Coordinates of C-alpha atoms in Angstrom, one line a residue:
Chain A
M21 CA 7.1 0.9 -17.5
A22 CA 9.2 -1.5 -14.7
Q23 CA 10.1 -4.5 -16.6
I24 CA 13.0 -6.4 -15.3
R25 CA 15.3 -7.9 -16.4
I26 CA 17.9 -10.2 -14.8
K27 CA 21.1 -11.0 -17.3
N28 CA 23.2 -13.8 -16.3
V29 CA 23.5 -12.6 -13.2
A30 CA 25.6 -15.1 -10.6
K31 CA 26.1 -14.7 -7.5
R32 CA 29.4 -16.4 -4.6
F33 CA 29.7 -16.4 -0.8
G34 CA 33.1 -17.7 -1.0
A35 CA 33.9 -21.2 -2.9
Y36 CA 30.0 -21.6 -2.5
Q37 CA 27.8 -20.2 -5.1
A38 CA 24.6 -19.4 -4.3
L39 CA 23.4 -18.4 -8.0
H40 CA 24.3 -19.7 -11.5
S41 CA 23.6 -17.4 -14.2
I42 CA 20.1 -16.6 -13.8
N43 CA 17.9 -14.9 -16.4
L44 CA 15.0 -14.0 -16.0
D45 CA 12.2 -11.1 -17.7
V46 CA 9.8 -9.5 -15.8
A47 CA 6.5 -7.7 -17.6
D48 CA 5.1 -5.1 -16.3
Q49 CA 2.6 -4.8 -13.8
E50 CA 3.5 -8.9 -13.8
F51 CA 2.8 -10.8 -11.0
M52 CA 6.1 -13.2 -10.2
V53 CA 6.5 -15.3 -7.4
L54 CA 10.0 -17.3 -7.0
L55 CA 9.2 -20.6 -5.4
G56 CA 11.6 -23.0 -3.5
A57 CA 12.4 -25.3 -0.5
S58 CA 14.9 -23.2 1.8
G59 CA 18.5 -21.9 0.6
C60 CA 17.5 -21.9 -3.4
G61 CA 18.9 -18.8 -3.5
K62 CA 15.7 -17.1 -4.3
T63 CA 15.8 -14.9 -1.2
T64 CA 19.4 -14.1 -2.7
L65 CA 17.8 -12.9 -6.4
L66 CA 15.5 -10.8 -4.4
R67 CA 18.0 -9.2 -2.4
I68 CA 20.0 -8.7 -5.9
I69 CA 16.9 -6.7 -7.4
A70 CA 16.3 -5.1 -4.6
G71 CA 20.8 -3.7 -4.5
L72 CA 20.9 -5.4 -0.8
E73 CA 23.1 -7.4 -2.2
T74 CA 25.5 -6.9 -5.1
P75 CA 25.6 -10.0 -7.9
S76 CA 28.6 -11.5 -8.6
E77 CA 28.5 -11.2 -12.2
G78 CA 25.4 -10.5 -14.9
E79 CA 23.4 -7.1 -14.3
V80 CA 19.7 -6.2 -13.6
W81 CA 17.9 -4.2 -15.3
I82 CA 14.3 -2.1 -14.1
G83 CA 12.7 -0.2 -17.2
D84 CA 15.1 1.5 -19.2
R85 CA 18.3 1.6 -16.1
R86 CA 20.6 -0.4 -15.7
V87 CA 20.3 -0.5 -11.4
D88 CA 22.8 -3.4 -10.2
H89 CA 25.2 -0.6 -9.1
L90 CA 22.7 2.0 -7.7
A91 CA 21.8 2.1 -4.2
P92 CA 18.7 0.4 -3.1
R93 CA 17.2 3.7 -3.6
D94 CA 17.2 4.3 -6.2
R95 CA 15.8 1.9 -7.9
G96 CA 12.2 2.6 -7.4
I97 CA 11.3 -0.4 -5.1
A98 CA 9.8 -0.7 -2.2
M99 CA 9.8 -4.2 0.3
V100 CA 8.6 -6.1 2.2
F101 CA 10.6 -8.4 4.6
Q102 CA 9.4 -11.4 6.3
N103 CA 10.1 -10.1 9.6
Y104 CA 8.0 -6.8 8.4
A105 CA 10.8 -4.9 9.8
V106 CA 8.0 -1.9 11.3
F107 CA 10.5 0.8 13.3
P108 CA 9.4 0.2 16.4
H109 CA 10.3 3.9 17.7
L110 CA 7.9 5.5 14.5
T111 CA 3.5 5.2 15.4
V112 CA 2.2 2.8 12.4
F113 CA 1.5 7.2 10.4
E114 CA 5.7 7.8 10.4
N115 CA 5.6 4.5 9.5
I116 CA 3.7 4.9 5.8
A117 CA 5.2 8.9 5.8
F118 CA 9.2 7.4 6.4
G119 CA 9.8 7.0 3.3
L120 CA 7.6 10.1 1.4
R121 CA 9.1 11.5 4.1
M122 CA 12.4 11.2 3.1
A123 CA 11.6 12.2 -0.7
K124 CA 10.8 15.7 1.1
M125 CA 7.1 15.5 0.0
D126 CA 5.1 18.2 1.2
N127 CA 3.4 17.7 4.3
A128 CA -0.4 17.5 3.3
L129 CA 0.2 15.3 0.8
V130 CA 1.8 12.6 3.5
T131 CA -1.5 13.0 5.1
K132 CA -3.0 12.2 2.2
R133 CA -1.2 9.3 0.6
V134 CA -0.9 7.6 4.2
E135 CA -4.5 7.3 5.4
R136 CA -5.6 6.2 2.0
T137 CA -2.8 3.6 1.6
A138 CA -4.6 3.0 5.8
E139 CA -7.5 2.7 4.0
L140 CA -6.6 0.3 2.0
M141 CA -5.2 -1.6 4.3
H142 CA -7.5 -1.8 6.6
I143 CA -5.2 -0.2 9.2
E144 CA -6.6 3.1 9.0
Q145 CA -8.2 2.8 13.6
L146 CA -3.7 1.8 14.8
L147 CA -2.0 4.9 13.1
K148 CA -1.3 6.2 16.2
R149 CA 0.1 3.3 17.4
Y150 CA 3.5 2.2 18.2
S151 CA 4.7 -1.3 16.4
G152 CA 4.5 -3.0 20.2
E153 CA 1.2 -2.5 20.6
L154 CA 0.3 -4.0 16.9
S155 CA -0.5 -8.1 16.5
G156 CA 1.8 -9.4 13.6
G157 CA -1.1 -10.0 11.1
Q158 CA -1.4 -6.3 12.0
R159 CA 2.7 -5.5 11.5
Q160 CA 2.0 -7.0 7.8
R161 CA -0.2 -4.5 6.9
V162 CA 1.7 -2.1 7.9
A163 CA 4.7 -3.1 6.7
V164 CA 2.8 -3.4 3.0
A165 CA 1.2 -0.2 3.1
R166 CA 4.9 1.3 4.0
A167 CA 6.2 -0.1 0.6
L168 CA 2.7 0.7 -1.2
A169 CA 2.5 4.2 -0.4
M170 CA 5.6 4.9 -2.2
E171 CA 4.2 4.0 -4.8
P172 CA 7.5 1.7 -6.2
D173 CA 7.6 0.8 -9.8
V174 CA 8.6 -2.4 -8.2
I175 CA 7.4 -3.5 -4.7
L176 CA 9.9 -6.9 -3.2
M177 CA 8.2 -9.2 -1.0
D178 CA 10.2 -11.6 0.9
E179 CA 8.0 -14.6 2.0
P180 CA 5.8 -11.9 4.0
L181 CA 3.4 -14.3 5.3
S182 CA 5.0 -16.6 6.6
N183 CA 4.9 -15.6 9.6
L184 CA 1.7 -15.1 9.9
D185 CA -1.0 -17.7 11.2
A186 CA -2.6 -20.2 9.1
L187 CA -6.1 -18.7 8.8
L188 CA -4.7 -14.7 8.7
R189 CA -2.4 -16.0 5.6
L190 CA -5.3 -17.4 3.6
E191 CA -6.8 -14.2 4.3
M192 CA -3.5 -11.7 4.2
R193 CA -3.5 -13.6 0.8
A194 CA -6.5 -13.0 -1.2
E195 CA -6.3 -9.4 0.0
L196 CA -2.7 -9.6 -1.2
K197 CA -3.4 -10.4 -4.8
G198 CA -6.3 -7.7 -4.7
V199 CA -4.2 -4.8 -3.2
L200 CA -1.6 -5.4 -6.3
A201 CA -3.5 -6.2 -8.7
E202 CA -5.2 -2.4 -8.6
S203 CA -1.9 -0.8 -7.6
K204 CA -0.4 -1.7 -10.6
T205 CA 3.0 -2.5 -9.7
T206 CA 5.1 -4.8 -11.1
A207 CA 6.0 -7.4 -8.1
I208 CA 8.3 -10.4 -7.1
Y209 CA 7.5 -12.6 -4.1
V210 CA 10.0 -14.7 -2.6
T211 CA 7.9 -17.8 -1.5
H212 CA 8.9 -21.5 0.0
D213 CA 4.6 -22.2 -0.2
Q214 CA 3.3 -23.4 -3.1
V215 CA -0.2 -22.4 -2.6
E216 CA 1.1 -19.3 -2.4
A217 CA 2.8 -19.5 -4.8
M218 CA 0.0 -20.5 -7.3
S219 CA -2.8 -19.4 -6.1
L220 CA -1.0 -14.8 -6.0
A221 CA 1.4 -15.9 -9.4
D222 CA 0.8 -15.0 -13.0
R223 CA 3.9 -17.1 -13.3
I224 CA 5.9 -18.9 -11.0
S225 CA 9.7 -19.3 -11.4
V226 CA 10.9 -22.8 -9.4
M227 CA 14.4 -22.7 -8.1
H228 CA 16.5 -25.1 -7.7
Q229 CA 19.9 -25.0 -6.4
G230 CA 20.8 -21.6 -7.7
R231 CA 18.4 -21.8 -10.6
I232 CA 15.4 -21.9 -11.9
V233 CA 14.3 -24.7 -13.1
Q234 CA 10.9 -22.9 -15.1
A235 CA 9.3 -19.7 -14.6
A236 CA 5.2 -20.6 -16.8
S237 CA 2.3 -19.4 -15.8
P238 CA 0.6 -21.6 -12.9
I239 CA -1.2 -23.9 -14.3
E240 CA 1.5 -25.0 -17.2
V241 CA 4.1 -25.2 -13.6
Y242 CA 1.3 -28.0 -13.0
R243 CA 0.7 -29.4 -15.7
N244 CA 4.2 -29.8 -17.5
P245 CA 6.6 -29.6 -15.8
A246 CA 10.1 -28.9 -17.4
A247 CA 12.0 -30.7 -14.8
R248 CA 11.2 -34.4 -13.0
F249 CA 12.2 -31.9 -9.9
V250 CA 8.5 -29.3 -10.5
A251 CA 7.1 -32.3 -11.5
S252 CA 8.2 -33.8 -7.1
F253 CA 8.1 -30.4 -5.4
I254 CA 5.3 -28.6 -7.0
G255 CA 1.5 -30.6 -5.6
N256 CA 0.3 -32.3 -2.4
P257 CA 0.7 -35.1 -3.1
P258 CA 4.3 -34.3 -5.4
M259 CA 3.4 -36.6 -9.1
N260 CA 4.2 -40.9 -9.3
F261 CA 7.3 -41.3 -10.9
L262 CA 7.6 -45.7 -12.7
P263 CA 10.4 -46.3 -14.8
A264 CA 9.5 -47.0 -18.1
T265 CA 10.8 -49.8 -20.5
S266 CA 11.2 -49.1 -24.6
H267 CA 9.5 -51.8 -26.8
G268 CA 10.0 -48.8 -30.0
N269 CA 7.5 -47.1 -32.1
G270 CA 6.5 -44.7 -29.1
Q271 CA 5.2 -47.9 -27.2
W272 CA 6.5 -47.8 -23.2
S273 CA 5.8 -50.8 -21.0
V274 CA 5.2 -49.4 -17.6
A275 CA 4.6 -51.8 -14.5
G276 CA 3.0 -54.5 -16.8
Q277 CA 1.3 -51.8 -18.7
T278 CA 1.4 -50.4 -22.5
F279 CA 1.1 -46.9 -22.8
N280 CA 2.0 -44.9 -25.7
G281 CA 4.7 -42.3 -25.2
P282 CA 7.6 -40.2 -26.8
A283 CA 9.3 -41.9 -29.7
T284 CA 12.6 -42.0 -28.2
Q285 CA 15.0 -45.3 -27.2
K286 CA 16.6 -44.2 -24.8
P287 CA 14.8 -45.1 -20.6
L288 CA 12.1 -42.9 -19.1
E289 CA 10.5 -42.1 -16.1
F290 CA 7.0 -42.5 -16.3
A291 CA 5.0 -39.0 -14.5
I292 CA 1.7 -39.0 -13.0
R293 CA -0.6 -36.8 -10.8
P294 CA -2.2 -38.3 -8.0
E295 CA -5.3 -37.3 -8.6
D296 CA -4.9 -37.9 -12.5
L297 CA -5.7 -42.0 -11.5
S298 CA -9.2 -43.3 -11.3
P299 CA -9.9 -47.2 -10.5
A300 CA -11.1 -48.9 -14.0
D301 CA -11.2 -52.4 -15.0
Q302 CA -7.4 -51.9 -17.0
G303 CA -4.4 -50.3 -15.8
L304 CA -1.5 -50.2 -12.9
K305 CA -1.8 -52.9 -10.7
A306 CA -1.4 -50.9 -7.2
T307 CA -1.8 -52.9 -3.4
A308 CA -3.0 -50.4 -0.9
R309 CA -0.7 -49.5 2.3
V310 CA -2.3 -46.7 3.5
V311 CA -5.6 -45.1 3.3
E312 CA -6.2 -41.2 4.3
P313 CA -9.8 -40.1 4.5
L314 CA -9.5 -36.5 4.0
G315 CA -13.6 -35.6 3.2
A316 CA -13.0 -34.0 0.2
H317 CA -11.3 -36.8 -1.6
L318 CA -9.4 -40.2 -0.5
L319 CA -6.1 -40.9 -0.3
V320 CA -4.2 -43.7 -1.1
T321 CA -0.6 -44.4 -0.8
C322 CA -0.1 -48.6 -2.5
D323 CA 2.1 -50.4 -4.3
V324 CA 3.1 -50.5 -7.4
E325 CA 5.5 -53.4 -8.3
G326 CA 7.8 -51.6 -5.0
A327 CA 7.4 -48.7 -6.1
S328 CA 5.4 -46.5 -3.3
F329 CA 3.0 -44.3 -6.4
R330 CA 0.0 -42.5 -4.6
A331 CA -3.2 -41.4 -5.9
V332 CA -6.5 -39.9 -4.7
L333 CA -9.4 -40.9 -5.6
D334 CA -13.5 -40.5 -4.8
S335 CA -14.0 -40.4 -1.0
D336 CA -17.2 -42.4 -1.4
L337 CA -14.8 -45.3 -2.9
T338 CA -14.0 -47.9 -0.3
V339 CA -10.4 -48.9 0.4
R340 CA -8.9 -50.7 2.6
P341 CA -5.1 -51.6 3.3
G342 CA -4.0 -54.8 1.6
D343 CA -6.5 -54.2 -1.5
I344 CA -5.0 -54.9 -4.6
L345 CA -6.3 -51.6 -6.3
T346 CA -6.1 -51.4 -10.8
L347 CA -5.7 -47.4 -11.3
A348 CA -5.5 -46.0 -15.4
P349 CA -4.6 -42.8 -15.1
Q350 CA -6.0 -40.0 -18.0
P351 CA -4.3 -41.2 -21.2
D352 CA -3.1 -36.5 -21.6
R353 CA -2.3 -36.4 -18.0
I354 CA 0.5 -38.3 -18.5
R355 CA 4.0 -37.1 -18.9
W356 CA 8.0 -38.3 -19.2
F357 CA 10.9 -37.8 -18.5
D358 CA 14.6 -38.8 -19.2
P359 CA 16.2 -40.2 -15.7
E360 CA 19.7 -39.1 -17.1
T361 CA 19.3 -35.3 -17.5
T362 CA 16.0 -35.1 -15.4
Q363 CA 13.9 -32.9 -18.4
A364 CA 11.0 -33.7 -19.4
V365 CA 10.3 -35.0 -22.3
A366 CA 7.6 -34.1 -24.9
Chain B
M28 CA 1.4 -43.9 53.9
T29 CA 4.7 -44.5 52.2
A30 CA 4.5 -42.1 49.3
V31 CA 4.3 -39.7 51.6
T32 CA 7.5 -39.2 53.3
P33 CA 9.8 -38.9 49.9
D34 CA 7.0 -35.7 49.9
V35 CA 8.0 -34.1 52.8
A36 CA 10.9 -35.3 52.9
H37 CA 11.8 -33.6 49.6
A38 CA 9.7 -30.4 50.8
D39 CA 12.7 -29.7 53.6
V40 CA 15.9 -30.2 50.8
R41 CA 13.3 -27.6 49.1
K42 CA 12.7 -25.5 52.1
S43 CA 16.0 -25.4 53.6
G44 CA 17.7 -24.8 49.9
R45 CA 15.3 -21.6 50.1
F46 CA 17.2 -20.7 53.6
L47 CA 20.4 -20.6 51.6
F48 CA 19.9 -19.4 48.8
R49 CA 18.5 -16.4 51.3
A50 CA 21.3 -16.5 53.4
A51 CA 23.8 -16.1 50.7
I52 CA 21.7 -12.7 49.0
V53 CA 21.8 -11.5 52.2
F54 CA 25.1 -12.3 53.1
L55 CA 26.6 -10.6 49.9
C56 CA 24.2 -7.3 50.1
A57 CA 25.6 -7.0 53.2
W58 CA 29.3 -7.4 51.7
V59 CA 28.8 -4.3 49.7
L60 CA 26.0 -2.4 51.8
V61 CA 27.2 -2.9 55.1
P62 CA 31.1 -0.9 54.0
I63 CA 28.5 1.9 52.2
Y64 CA 26.8 2.4 55.3
F65 CA 29.7 3.0 57.6
L66 CA 31.3 5.2 55.3
L67 CA 28.3 7.6 55.5
I68 CA 27.2 7.1 58.7
N69 CA 31.1 8.7 59.5
T70 CA 30.8 11.4 56.9
L71 CA 27.9 12.4 59.0
S72 CA 29.7 12.2 62.3
S73 CA 31.5 14.9 64.8
P74 CA 35.1 14.8 64.4
E75 CA 35.1 13.1 68.1
T76 CA 32.2 10.6 67.1
V77 CA 34.4 9.3 64.4
N78 CA 37.0 8.7 66.5
A79 CA 34.7 7.5 69.7
F80 CA 34.2 3.7 69.8
P81 CA 31.7 2.4 70.2
K82 CA 29.9 2.5 66.6
S83 CA 26.7 4.5 66.6
F84 CA 24.4 2.6 63.9
I85 CA 21.8 5.9 63.2
P86 CA 24.2 8.8 61.4
E87 CA 23.8 12.8 63.8
F88 CA 24.0 14.7 60.2
D89 CA 26.8 16.9 61.3
M90 CA 27.7 18.2 58.3
G91 CA 31.2 19.1 59.9
S92 CA 33.0 17.4 57.3
L93 CA 31.4 17.5 54.3
T94 CA 31.2 21.0 55.0
F95 CA 35.2 21.4 55.4
F96 CA 35.9 20.3 52.3
A97 CA 33.3 22.0 50.2
N98 CA 35.9 25.0 51.8
F99 CA 39.4 23.4 50.9
A100 CA 41.1 25.5 49.1
G101 CA 42.0 23.3 45.5
M102 CA 38.7 21.3 45.9
L103 CA 36.7 22.4 43.5
T104 CA 39.0 23.9 40.9
A105 CA 39.7 19.8 41.6
L106 CA 36.3 18.9 40.8
K107 CA 36.1 20.9 37.6
N108 CA 39.2 19.1 36.5
S109 CA 37.4 15.7 36.8
V110 CA 34.3 16.5 36.1
I111 CA 35.8 18.4 32.4
V112 CA 38.0 15.4 31.4
A113 CA 35.7 12.5 32.4
C114 CA 33.4 14.0 29.9
L115 CA 36.2 14.0 27.9
T116 CA 36.5 11.0 28.2
M117 CA 33.6 10.3 27.3
V118 CA 33.0 11.7 24.4
L119 CA 35.8 10.6 22.9
S120 CA 35.6 7.0 23.9
I121 CA 32.2 7.4 22.3
A122 CA 33.2 9.1 19.3
F123 CA 35.9 5.8 18.6
G124 CA 34.3 2.9 20.7
A125 CA 30.7 3.2 18.9
P126 CA 32.2 2.8 15.4
A127 CA 34.0 0.2 16.1
G128 CA 31.3 -1.3 18.0
Y129 CA 28.9 -1.3 15.4
A130 CA 31.4 -2.0 11.9
L131 CA 32.0 -5.5 15.1
S132 CA 28.1 -6.3 15.0
R133 CA 27.7 -5.7 11.3
F134 CA 30.6 -6.5 8.4
D135 CA 32.3 -10.0 8.9
F136 CA 36.0 -9.0 8.2
R137 CA 39.0 -11.3 8.6
G138 CA 40.3 -11.1 12.1
K139 CA 36.6 -10.3 13.7
E140 CA 37.7 -12.5 16.6
L141 CA 41.1 -11.0 16.8
F142 CA 39.7 -8.2 17.3
R143 CA 37.1 -9.1 19.6
V144 CA 39.5 -10.4 21.9
L145 CA 42.5 -7.6 21.4
I146 CA 40.1 -5.3 22.8
L147 CA 39.5 -7.0 26.3
L148 CA 43.5 -7.3 26.3
T149 CA 44.2 -3.6 26.6
R150 CA 42.9 -4.4 29.9
A151 CA 45.3 -6.6 30.1
F152 CA 48.4 -4.4 30.9
P153 CA 48.1 -2.7 34.3
L154 CA 48.3 1.2 34.2
P155 CA 52.0 1.3 36.4
L156 CA 53.4 -0.5 33.8
L157 CA 52.1 2.3 31.1
A158 CA 52.5 4.7 32.9
L159 CA 55.9 6.0 33.3
P160 CA 56.4 6.0 29.1
L161 CA 52.8 7.9 28.6
A162 CA 54.7 11.0 31.4
V163 CA 57.9 10.9 29.5
L164 CA 56.3 10.6 25.9
F165 CA 53.3 13.5 27.2
I166 CA 56.2 15.3 28.8
R167 CA 58.3 15.2 24.7
T168 CA 54.4 16.4 23.1
G169 CA 53.3 19.4 25.8
L170 CA 50.7 16.4 26.4
D171 CA 51.8 16.3 30.0
D172 CA 49.7 17.6 32.9
T173 CA 46.8 19.1 30.6
L174 CA 43.5 17.4 31.2
L175 CA 43.4 16.9 27.7
G176 CA 46.3 14.5 28.0
L177 CA 44.7 12.8 30.7
A178 CA 41.4 12.5 29.2
L179 CA 43.1 10.5 26.4
V180 CA 44.7 7.8 28.5
H181 CA 41.4 7.4 29.9
T182 CA 40.1 7.2 26.9
T183 CA 41.7 4.1 26.5
L184 CA 40.6 2.7 29.2
A185 CA 36.7 3.0 29.0
I186 CA 36.7 1.8 25.3
P187 CA 37.1 -1.1 25.5
F188 CA 33.8 -1.4 27.5
A189 CA 32.9 1.2 24.6
V190 CA 32.8 -0.8 21.9
L191 CA 31.4 -4.4 23.8
I192 CA 28.8 -2.4 24.7
T193 CA 27.7 -0.3 21.5
F194 CA 29.1 -4.3 20.1
S195 CA 26.0 -6.1 21.8
L196 CA 22.9 -2.7 21.4
F197 CA 24.0 -2.7 17.7
S198 CA 23.9 -6.5 17.7
G199 CA 20.4 -6.7 19.2
I200 CA 18.7 -4.3 16.6
P201 CA 18.3 -6.6 13.4
I202 CA 19.2 -5.6 10.5
E203 CA 16.3 -5.8 8.0
L204 CA 15.2 -2.6 10.1
E205 CA 18.4 -0.5 8.2
E206 CA 17.6 -2.2 4.8
A207 CA 13.9 -0.9 4.8
A208 CA 15.0 2.1 5.9
W209 CA 17.6 1.9 2.8
T210 CA 14.9 0.7 0.5
L211 CA 13.4 3.4 1.7
G212 CA 14.9 6.1 0.1
C213 CA 17.9 6.3 3.3
T214 CA 21.3 6.4 2.5
R215 CA 23.8 3.9 5.1
F216 CA 23.9 7.5 7.0
T217 CA 20.5 8.7 7.1
A218 CA 19.3 5.1 7.9
F219 CA 21.8 5.2 11.4
T220 CA 20.9 8.7 12.5
K221 CA 16.6 8.0 11.6
V222 CA 16.2 4.3 12.8
V223 CA 19.9 3.0 14.4
L224 CA 19.9 6.1 16.6
P225 CA 16.6 6.6 18.5
L226 CA 16.9 3.2 19.0
I227 CA 20.4 2.6 20.9
A228 CA 20.6 6.4 22.1
P229 CA 19.5 5.0 25.4
G230 CA 22.5 2.6 25.3
I231 CA 24.4 5.4 24.1
A232 CA 24.1 7.4 27.5
A233 CA 24.1 4.0 29.3
S234 CA 28.2 3.8 28.0
A235 CA 29.0 7.4 27.6
I236 CA 28.1 6.9 31.4
F237 CA 30.0 4.1 31.6
A238 CA 33.5 5.5 30.4
F239 CA 32.5 8.9 32.7
V240 CA 32.6 6.8 35.5
I241 CA 35.6 5.0 34.9
S242 CA 37.4 8.6 34.1
W243 CA 35.3 9.6 37.8
N244 CA 37.8 7.1 39.2
E245 CA 40.7 6.3 38.2
V246 CA 43.9 7.5 40.3
F247 CA 46.7 6.2 39.4
A248 CA 47.1 7.3 35.6
A249 CA 46.3 11.5 36.3
A250 CA 48.7 10.7 40.2
V251 CA 50.9 10.4 37.8
L252 CA 50.2 12.3 34.5
T253 CA 49.1 15.4 36.2
I254 CA 50.6 18.2 39.0
Q255 CA 49.1 21.3 38.8
N256 CA 46.2 20.4 37.0
R257 CA 44.7 17.7 39.4
T258 CA 41.6 15.1 39.3
L259 CA 39.6 14.6 42.4
P260 CA 40.2 11.5 43.1
A261 CA 44.4 12.1 42.7
F262 CA 43.4 15.5 45.2
L263 CA 42.2 13.5 47.2
L264 CA 44.4 11.0 47.2
Q265 CA 47.4 13.4 47.8
S266 CA 45.5 15.8 50.7
L267 CA 43.9 12.8 52.4
G268 CA 47.3 11.4 53.3
T269 CA 48.1 13.5 56.5
S270 CA 44.3 14.2 56.9
P271 CA 42.8 13.0 59.9
L272 CA 40.7 9.5 59.7
H273 CA 36.9 11.6 60.0
L274 CA 37.9 13.5 56.8
K275 CA 39.3 10.5 55.1
F276 CA 35.9 8.7 55.2
A277 CA 34.1 12.1 53.5
G278 CA 36.9 12.4 51.0
G279 CA 36.5 9.2 50.4
F280 CA 32.6 9.4 50.8
I281 CA 32.6 11.8 47.7
L282 CA 34.1 10.0 45.2
V283 CA 32.2 6.7 45.9
V284 CA 28.3 9.0 45.4
P285 CA 28.7 10.2 42.7
A286 CA 30.2 6.7 40.7
L287 CA 27.5 4.8 42.9
V288 CA 24.0 6.8 41.4
F289 CA 25.8 6.9 37.8
I290 CA 26.8 2.4 38.0
F291 CA 23.2 2.0 39.1
A292 CA 21.9 4.7 36.5
V293 CA 23.4 2.2 34.2
R294 CA 23.4 -1.6 35.2
K295 CA 20.9 -3.5 32.7
Y296 CA 23.3 -2.1 30.0
L297 CA 26.4 -3.9 32.3
F298 CA 24.7 -7.7 32.6
A299 CA 23.9 -6.5 28.8
M300 CA 28.0 -5.6 27.3
W301 CA 29.0 -9.0 30.0
G302 CA 26.8 -11.6 28.6
I303 CA 28.1 -10.6 25.6
A304 CA 31.7 -10.9 26.6
N305 CA 30.9 -14.3 28.2
R306 CA 29.9 -16.0 24.5

């Protein structure tokens, strides 16, 4: 059992507050992705869990042990680094065996474990090579194999795919998901790539300015963003926002159209995903500005009452810049945000 | 046709530029190599040829001067002393310099930049200024005329270089390698011995050799602080002043060659150090 519990963890670097009182529970064998833009504190949080950084406040629990004052090697974790950190003076075999040898494991057992892990990562033909003779993708595989060979309770990954080219990243992503699911290890994975996060995660923790804004399943984060930041960060292109004014009784006026919404009197923001819009007789009047045919669909950037507004439409449609479109939002996909608190309003 | 002329002019400029560049290289090489070559010729010449004029440019391989030195009383003892002092200097300067270099490259602490400048500043004190107080101090503590005492002085001369070279070596090793080792079951110390040390061993060896050369070449402190236990440079300085010319050449040659060989072996690391020191 290796659930992870993070209680009120804060981190300050001098006057700079990198993390504000983080609370997070990761279940045993869960794949948790920390997602956020660079500088949001996701790597700092991961390094605190790994023991490479000490929290200024708070507690970190792995399983039923409090670990925040233990050295990295006593925490039952393994880590995969962004730049792979494959030891250049050791062969691939010795790299994968490194942790096992440190644990004084029997020689025959080491060989067996290394060979099995290498096979799992498809690098069994590289075992005699040095890291200087490997490509980026191969080094990545060695780094993951080295972590897996430890059979850790928790595997921590810091943007492990960000240095690979796009095609290789796609391939490694699918492979990582399969391998980690099979290893039954609890995983925490840091990335700034939302597609990576969506495809890998059991749950995503979206981080922003040292706080976890939302921790939920990928589809929940996508459909029901807890805050305006999540809505504007997740999705490509992200959600559209328009100011809304209340008519009372949950009736809201948005760009001249009336929608059903929350029963509050405060001014709110109306939000809709670009792909939840379709041309109809009744709807938001939008002037097309830029039309981008992307093959699978048509991305149209329009203007709704002076605000930029994007719609993902069927690629069969013919739209020219200057055309006036009537776009109907799918009613159950409309979301509302309080511009003051930036939180979602149900 | 007009378009061709600037091209020709440009080619001319480039040609003369290249000529100047090559001439400068030849000049600088000659500046260093010619004296060493003369030293070599005169060392391998019989006393008559050394004093004769005009000079021959081809050595005649007369081993007379060198053989004389090999049999010179006290010469072997001085050589042995030099080696002992240089080895002690090497060990001491790495033992103290390498940890300082590691700390400079891995930890942030107050006054780090100042510390780096201070390390270089230790070279700003002229040795003659330090030699007298040191001699007095050494006599009081009983370190005078001992090889250890001299090695301590040489260590203070070599440490700035040891610190700067190892600092640049450690900085060249990504911290992630150490962190990876920590997560794989290493303590700070075993991560150092199992990961960092194998990677910087050649560099450490180079900086050790450099410390060796500094001690080997140092003559002032050696001459002031020792009487019986003279190192080779101090011994030669004392004996050569009154020696004939051909012996002076041979003595100089004996001093120059090991230093040259060592410096040549570690040149790569010296460039690295200067790159850091100039930053």
